[in-house]
Tab-separated table of C-alpha atoms in Angstrom:
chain	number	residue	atom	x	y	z
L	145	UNK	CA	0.000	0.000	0.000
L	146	UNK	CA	1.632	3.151	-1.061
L	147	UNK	CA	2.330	6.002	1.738
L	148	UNK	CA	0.016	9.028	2.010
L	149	UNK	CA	1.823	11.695	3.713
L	150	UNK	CA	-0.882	13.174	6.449
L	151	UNK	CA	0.262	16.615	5.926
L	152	UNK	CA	-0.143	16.749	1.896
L	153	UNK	CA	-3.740	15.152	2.578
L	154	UNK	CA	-4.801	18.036	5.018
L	155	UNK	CA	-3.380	20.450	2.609
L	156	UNK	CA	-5.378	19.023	-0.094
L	157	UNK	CA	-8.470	18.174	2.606
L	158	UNK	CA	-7.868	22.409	3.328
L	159	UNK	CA	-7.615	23.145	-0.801
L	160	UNK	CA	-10.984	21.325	-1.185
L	161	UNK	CA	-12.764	23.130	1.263
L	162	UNK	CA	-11.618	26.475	0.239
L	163	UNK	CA	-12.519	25.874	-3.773
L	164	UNK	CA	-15.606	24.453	-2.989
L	165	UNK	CA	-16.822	26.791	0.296
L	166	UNK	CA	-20.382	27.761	-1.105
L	167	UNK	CA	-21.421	24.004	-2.110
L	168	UNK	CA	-20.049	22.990	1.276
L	169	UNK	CA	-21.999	25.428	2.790
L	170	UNK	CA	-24.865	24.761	0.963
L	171	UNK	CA	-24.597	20.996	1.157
L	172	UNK	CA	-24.522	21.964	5.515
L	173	UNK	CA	-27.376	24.049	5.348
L	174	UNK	CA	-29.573	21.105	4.419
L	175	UNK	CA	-27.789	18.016	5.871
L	176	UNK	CA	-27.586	19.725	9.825
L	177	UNK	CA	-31.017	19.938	9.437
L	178	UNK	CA	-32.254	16.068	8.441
L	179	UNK	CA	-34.119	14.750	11.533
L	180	UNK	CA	-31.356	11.666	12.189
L	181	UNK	CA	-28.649	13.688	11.834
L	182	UNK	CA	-30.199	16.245	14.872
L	183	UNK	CA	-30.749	13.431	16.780
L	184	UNK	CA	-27.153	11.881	16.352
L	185	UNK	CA	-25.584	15.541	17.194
L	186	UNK	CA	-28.019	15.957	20.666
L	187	UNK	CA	-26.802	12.512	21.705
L	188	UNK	CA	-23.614	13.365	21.214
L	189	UNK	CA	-23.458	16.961	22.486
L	190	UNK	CA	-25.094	15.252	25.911
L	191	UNK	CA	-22.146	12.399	26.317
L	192	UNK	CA	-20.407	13.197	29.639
L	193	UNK	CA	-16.813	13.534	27.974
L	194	UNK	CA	-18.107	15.952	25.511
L	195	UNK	CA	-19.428	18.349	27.900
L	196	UNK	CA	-16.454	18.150	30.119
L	197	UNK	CA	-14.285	18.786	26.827
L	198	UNK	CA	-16.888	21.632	26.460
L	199	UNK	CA	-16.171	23.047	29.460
L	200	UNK	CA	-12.459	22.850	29.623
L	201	UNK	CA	-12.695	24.861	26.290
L	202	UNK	CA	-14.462	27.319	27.821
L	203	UNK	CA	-11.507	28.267	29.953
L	204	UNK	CA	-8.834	28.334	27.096
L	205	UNK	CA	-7.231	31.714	26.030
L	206	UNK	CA	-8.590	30.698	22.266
L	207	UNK	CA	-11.963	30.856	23.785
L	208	UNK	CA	-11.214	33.706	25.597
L	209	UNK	CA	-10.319	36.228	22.626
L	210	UNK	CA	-12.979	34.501	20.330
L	211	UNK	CA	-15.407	35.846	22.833
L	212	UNK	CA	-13.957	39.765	22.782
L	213	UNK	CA	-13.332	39.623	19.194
L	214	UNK	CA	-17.102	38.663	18.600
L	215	UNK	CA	-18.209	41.265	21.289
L	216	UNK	CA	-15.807	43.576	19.659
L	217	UNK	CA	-16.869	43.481	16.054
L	218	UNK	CA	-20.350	43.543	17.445
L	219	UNK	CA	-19.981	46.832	18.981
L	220	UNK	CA	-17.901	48.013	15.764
L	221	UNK	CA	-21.105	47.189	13.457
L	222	UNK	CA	-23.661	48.889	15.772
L	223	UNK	CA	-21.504	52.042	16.077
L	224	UNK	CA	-20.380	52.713	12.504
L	225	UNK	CA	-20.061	56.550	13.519
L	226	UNK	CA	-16.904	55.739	15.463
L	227	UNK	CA	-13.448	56.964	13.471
L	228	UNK	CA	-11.295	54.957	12.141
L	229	UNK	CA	-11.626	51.464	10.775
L	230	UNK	CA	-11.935	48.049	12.978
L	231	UNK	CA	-7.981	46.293	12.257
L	232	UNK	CA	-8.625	43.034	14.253
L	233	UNK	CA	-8.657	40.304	12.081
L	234	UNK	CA	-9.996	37.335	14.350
L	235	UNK	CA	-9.761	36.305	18.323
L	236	UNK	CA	-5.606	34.934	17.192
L	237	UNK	CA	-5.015	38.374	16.139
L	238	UNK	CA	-6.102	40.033	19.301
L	239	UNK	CA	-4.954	37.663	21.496
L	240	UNK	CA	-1.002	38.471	19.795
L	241	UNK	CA	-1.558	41.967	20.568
L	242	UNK	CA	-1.941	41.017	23.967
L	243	UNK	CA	1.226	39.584	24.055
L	244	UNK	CA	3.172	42.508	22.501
L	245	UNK	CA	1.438	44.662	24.878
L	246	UNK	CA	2.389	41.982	27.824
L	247	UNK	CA	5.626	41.677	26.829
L	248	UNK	CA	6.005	45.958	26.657
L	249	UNK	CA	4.184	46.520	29.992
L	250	UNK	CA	3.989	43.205	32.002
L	251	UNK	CA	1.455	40.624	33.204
L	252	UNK	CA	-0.920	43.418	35.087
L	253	UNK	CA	-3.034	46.329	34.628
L	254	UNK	CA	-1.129	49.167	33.399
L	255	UNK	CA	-3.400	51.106	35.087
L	256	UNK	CA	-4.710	49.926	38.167
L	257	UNK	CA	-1.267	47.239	38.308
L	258	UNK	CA	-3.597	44.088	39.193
L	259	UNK	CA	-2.900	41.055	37.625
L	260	UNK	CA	-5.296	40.855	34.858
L	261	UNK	CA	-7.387	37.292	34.897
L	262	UNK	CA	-9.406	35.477	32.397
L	263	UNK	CA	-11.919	33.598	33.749
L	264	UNK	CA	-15.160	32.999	31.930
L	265	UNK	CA	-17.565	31.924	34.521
L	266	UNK	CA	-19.991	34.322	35.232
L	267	UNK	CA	-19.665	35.421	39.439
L	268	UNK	CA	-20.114	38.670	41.926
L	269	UNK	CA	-22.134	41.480	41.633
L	270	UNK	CA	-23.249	42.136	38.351
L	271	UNK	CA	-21.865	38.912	36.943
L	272	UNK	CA	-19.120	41.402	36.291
L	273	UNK	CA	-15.401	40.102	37.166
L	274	UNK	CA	-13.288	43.162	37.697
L	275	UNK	CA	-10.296	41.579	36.927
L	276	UNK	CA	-10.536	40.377	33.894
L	277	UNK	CA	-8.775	41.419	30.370
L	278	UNK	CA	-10.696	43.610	29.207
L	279	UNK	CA	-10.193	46.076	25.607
L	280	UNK	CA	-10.104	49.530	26.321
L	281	UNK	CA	-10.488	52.511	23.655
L	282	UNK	CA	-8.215	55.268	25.074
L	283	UNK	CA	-10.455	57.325	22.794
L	284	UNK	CA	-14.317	56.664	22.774
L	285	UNK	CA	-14.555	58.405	19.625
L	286	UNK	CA	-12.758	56.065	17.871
L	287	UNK	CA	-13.314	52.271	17.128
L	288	UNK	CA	-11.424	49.356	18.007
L	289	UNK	CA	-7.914	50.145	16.184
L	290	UNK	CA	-4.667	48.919	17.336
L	291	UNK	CA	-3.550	52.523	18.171
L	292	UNK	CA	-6.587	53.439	20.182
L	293	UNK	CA	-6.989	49.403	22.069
L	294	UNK	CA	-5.275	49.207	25.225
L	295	UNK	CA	-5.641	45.854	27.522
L	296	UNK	CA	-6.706	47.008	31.263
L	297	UNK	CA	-8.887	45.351	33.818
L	298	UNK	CA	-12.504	45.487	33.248
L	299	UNK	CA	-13.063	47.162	36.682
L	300	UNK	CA	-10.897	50.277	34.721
L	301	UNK	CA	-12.510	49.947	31.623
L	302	UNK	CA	-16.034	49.999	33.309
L	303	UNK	CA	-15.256	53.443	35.595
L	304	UNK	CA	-13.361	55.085	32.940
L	305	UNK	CA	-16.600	55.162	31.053
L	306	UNK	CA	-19.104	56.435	32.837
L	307	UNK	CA	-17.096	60.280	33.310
L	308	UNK	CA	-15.506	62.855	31.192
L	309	UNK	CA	-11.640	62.421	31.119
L	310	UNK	CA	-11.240	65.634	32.707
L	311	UNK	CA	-13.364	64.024	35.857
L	312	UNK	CA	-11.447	61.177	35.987
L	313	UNK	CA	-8.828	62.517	38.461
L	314	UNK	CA	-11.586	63.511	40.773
L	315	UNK	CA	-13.524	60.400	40.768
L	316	UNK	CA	-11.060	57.745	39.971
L	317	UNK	CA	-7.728	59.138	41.281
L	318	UNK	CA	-4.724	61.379	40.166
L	319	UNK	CA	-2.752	58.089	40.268
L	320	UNK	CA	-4.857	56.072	37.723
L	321	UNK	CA	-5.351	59.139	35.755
L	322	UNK	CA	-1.848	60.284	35.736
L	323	UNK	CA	-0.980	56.951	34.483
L	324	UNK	CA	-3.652	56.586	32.026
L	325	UNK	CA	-3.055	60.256	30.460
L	326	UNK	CA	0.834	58.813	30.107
L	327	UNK	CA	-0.179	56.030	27.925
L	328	UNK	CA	-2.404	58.485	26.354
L	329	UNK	CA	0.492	60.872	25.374
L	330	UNK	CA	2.198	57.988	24.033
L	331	UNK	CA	-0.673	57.029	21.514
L	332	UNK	CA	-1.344	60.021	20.453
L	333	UNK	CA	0.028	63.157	20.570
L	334	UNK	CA	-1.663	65.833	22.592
L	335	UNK	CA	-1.353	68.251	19.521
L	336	UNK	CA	-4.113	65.543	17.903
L	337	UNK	CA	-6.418	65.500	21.076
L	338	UNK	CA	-8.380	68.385	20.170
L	339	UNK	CA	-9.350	67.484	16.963
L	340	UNK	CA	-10.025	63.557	18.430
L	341	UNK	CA	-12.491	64.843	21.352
L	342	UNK	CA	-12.481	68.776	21.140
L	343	UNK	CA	-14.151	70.662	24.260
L	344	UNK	CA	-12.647	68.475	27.216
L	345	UNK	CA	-8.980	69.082	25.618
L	346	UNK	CA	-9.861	72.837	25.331
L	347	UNK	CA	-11.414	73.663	28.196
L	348	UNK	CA	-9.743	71.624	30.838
L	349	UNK	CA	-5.902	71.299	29.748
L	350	UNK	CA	-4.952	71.493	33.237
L	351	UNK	CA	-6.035	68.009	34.009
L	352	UNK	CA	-3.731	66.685	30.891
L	353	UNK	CA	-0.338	67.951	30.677
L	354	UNK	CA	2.355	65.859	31.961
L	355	UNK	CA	5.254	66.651	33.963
């Protein structure tokens, strides 16, 4: 019997599938939905090793950025007034930013410095978990570009939004702000804030410049 290389067949398995995507798809459309075949893919879905598999996936960093990425270019679709365009390509893609910011600025928060977490079941107040990863846009004006994303905690994220940066001292801290505004400068240069979010810049500079 002559030798079949397994990495030329899933080459060629991968070739098929992308030449012949819509008949594939079309093909899916009608064969998920025979009666037998629903019935085989319930009684397999309920076997005890699946949903343990299941829920082990649930907890993997490949799960984890799947989930933002959705959540992100969900939230890029609805708000198509935002500038700039989306650059995220899939949950991979943000999940190696992540590491280039990790490896720049550590393990933690670079704003409040806890160690960031990612864990996916839902606890505490709110079913919020404070912790967490979380994408940040320095800039709500703007979508989710690489320029404008920034990893933080989602307890950050979540009380950045709800005041006007030049409150953010007040309510959140010079500390945090100080060290937000620094990553801020860094991003962007102050002589483009103005044009990004005009009357805060303008009319509360004090809160913003950096020694």
């Amino acid at each position: 019997m002559p030798y079949k290389d397994p990495e030329r067949q899933r080459q060629a398995k991968k070739k098929y599938r992308l030449d012949h995507k819509e008949e594939i798809k079309k093909y899916n459309e009608v064969y998920y939905q025979r009666p037998d075949v629903r019935k085989r893919m319930k009684e397999y879905e309920q076997r005890p090793e699946i949903i343990e598999k299941r829920k082990r996936y649930e907890q993997t960093e490949k799960r984890y950025f799947s989930q933002m990425f959705n959540k992100m270019q969900a939230r890029s679709k609805k708000h198509q007034d935002k500038a700039g365009q989306f650059e995220f390509k899939n949950g991979q893609d943000l999940k190696e930013y992540w590491y280039e910011q990790r490896e720049k600025m550590g393990p933690n928060c670079p704003i409040t410095r806890q160690p960031l977490t990612m864990i996916r079941k839902k606890q505490g107040v709110g079913n919020k978990i404070y912790t967490n990863l979380s994408p940040d846009r320095l800039f709500s004006s703007i979508t989710y570009t690489k320029q404008n994303v920034l990893f933080t905690s989602a307890g950050w994220n979540f009380s950045k939004s709800r005041f006007k940066y030049h409150e953010l001292p007040i309510y959140c801290g010079e500390v945090l702000s100080r060290r937000f505004f620094k990553i801020l400068n860094q991003r962007f240069p102050q002589e483009e804030w103005d044009m990004i979010d005009g009357a805060d810049w303008v009319n509360n500079r004090q809160y913003y410049e950096m020694e």
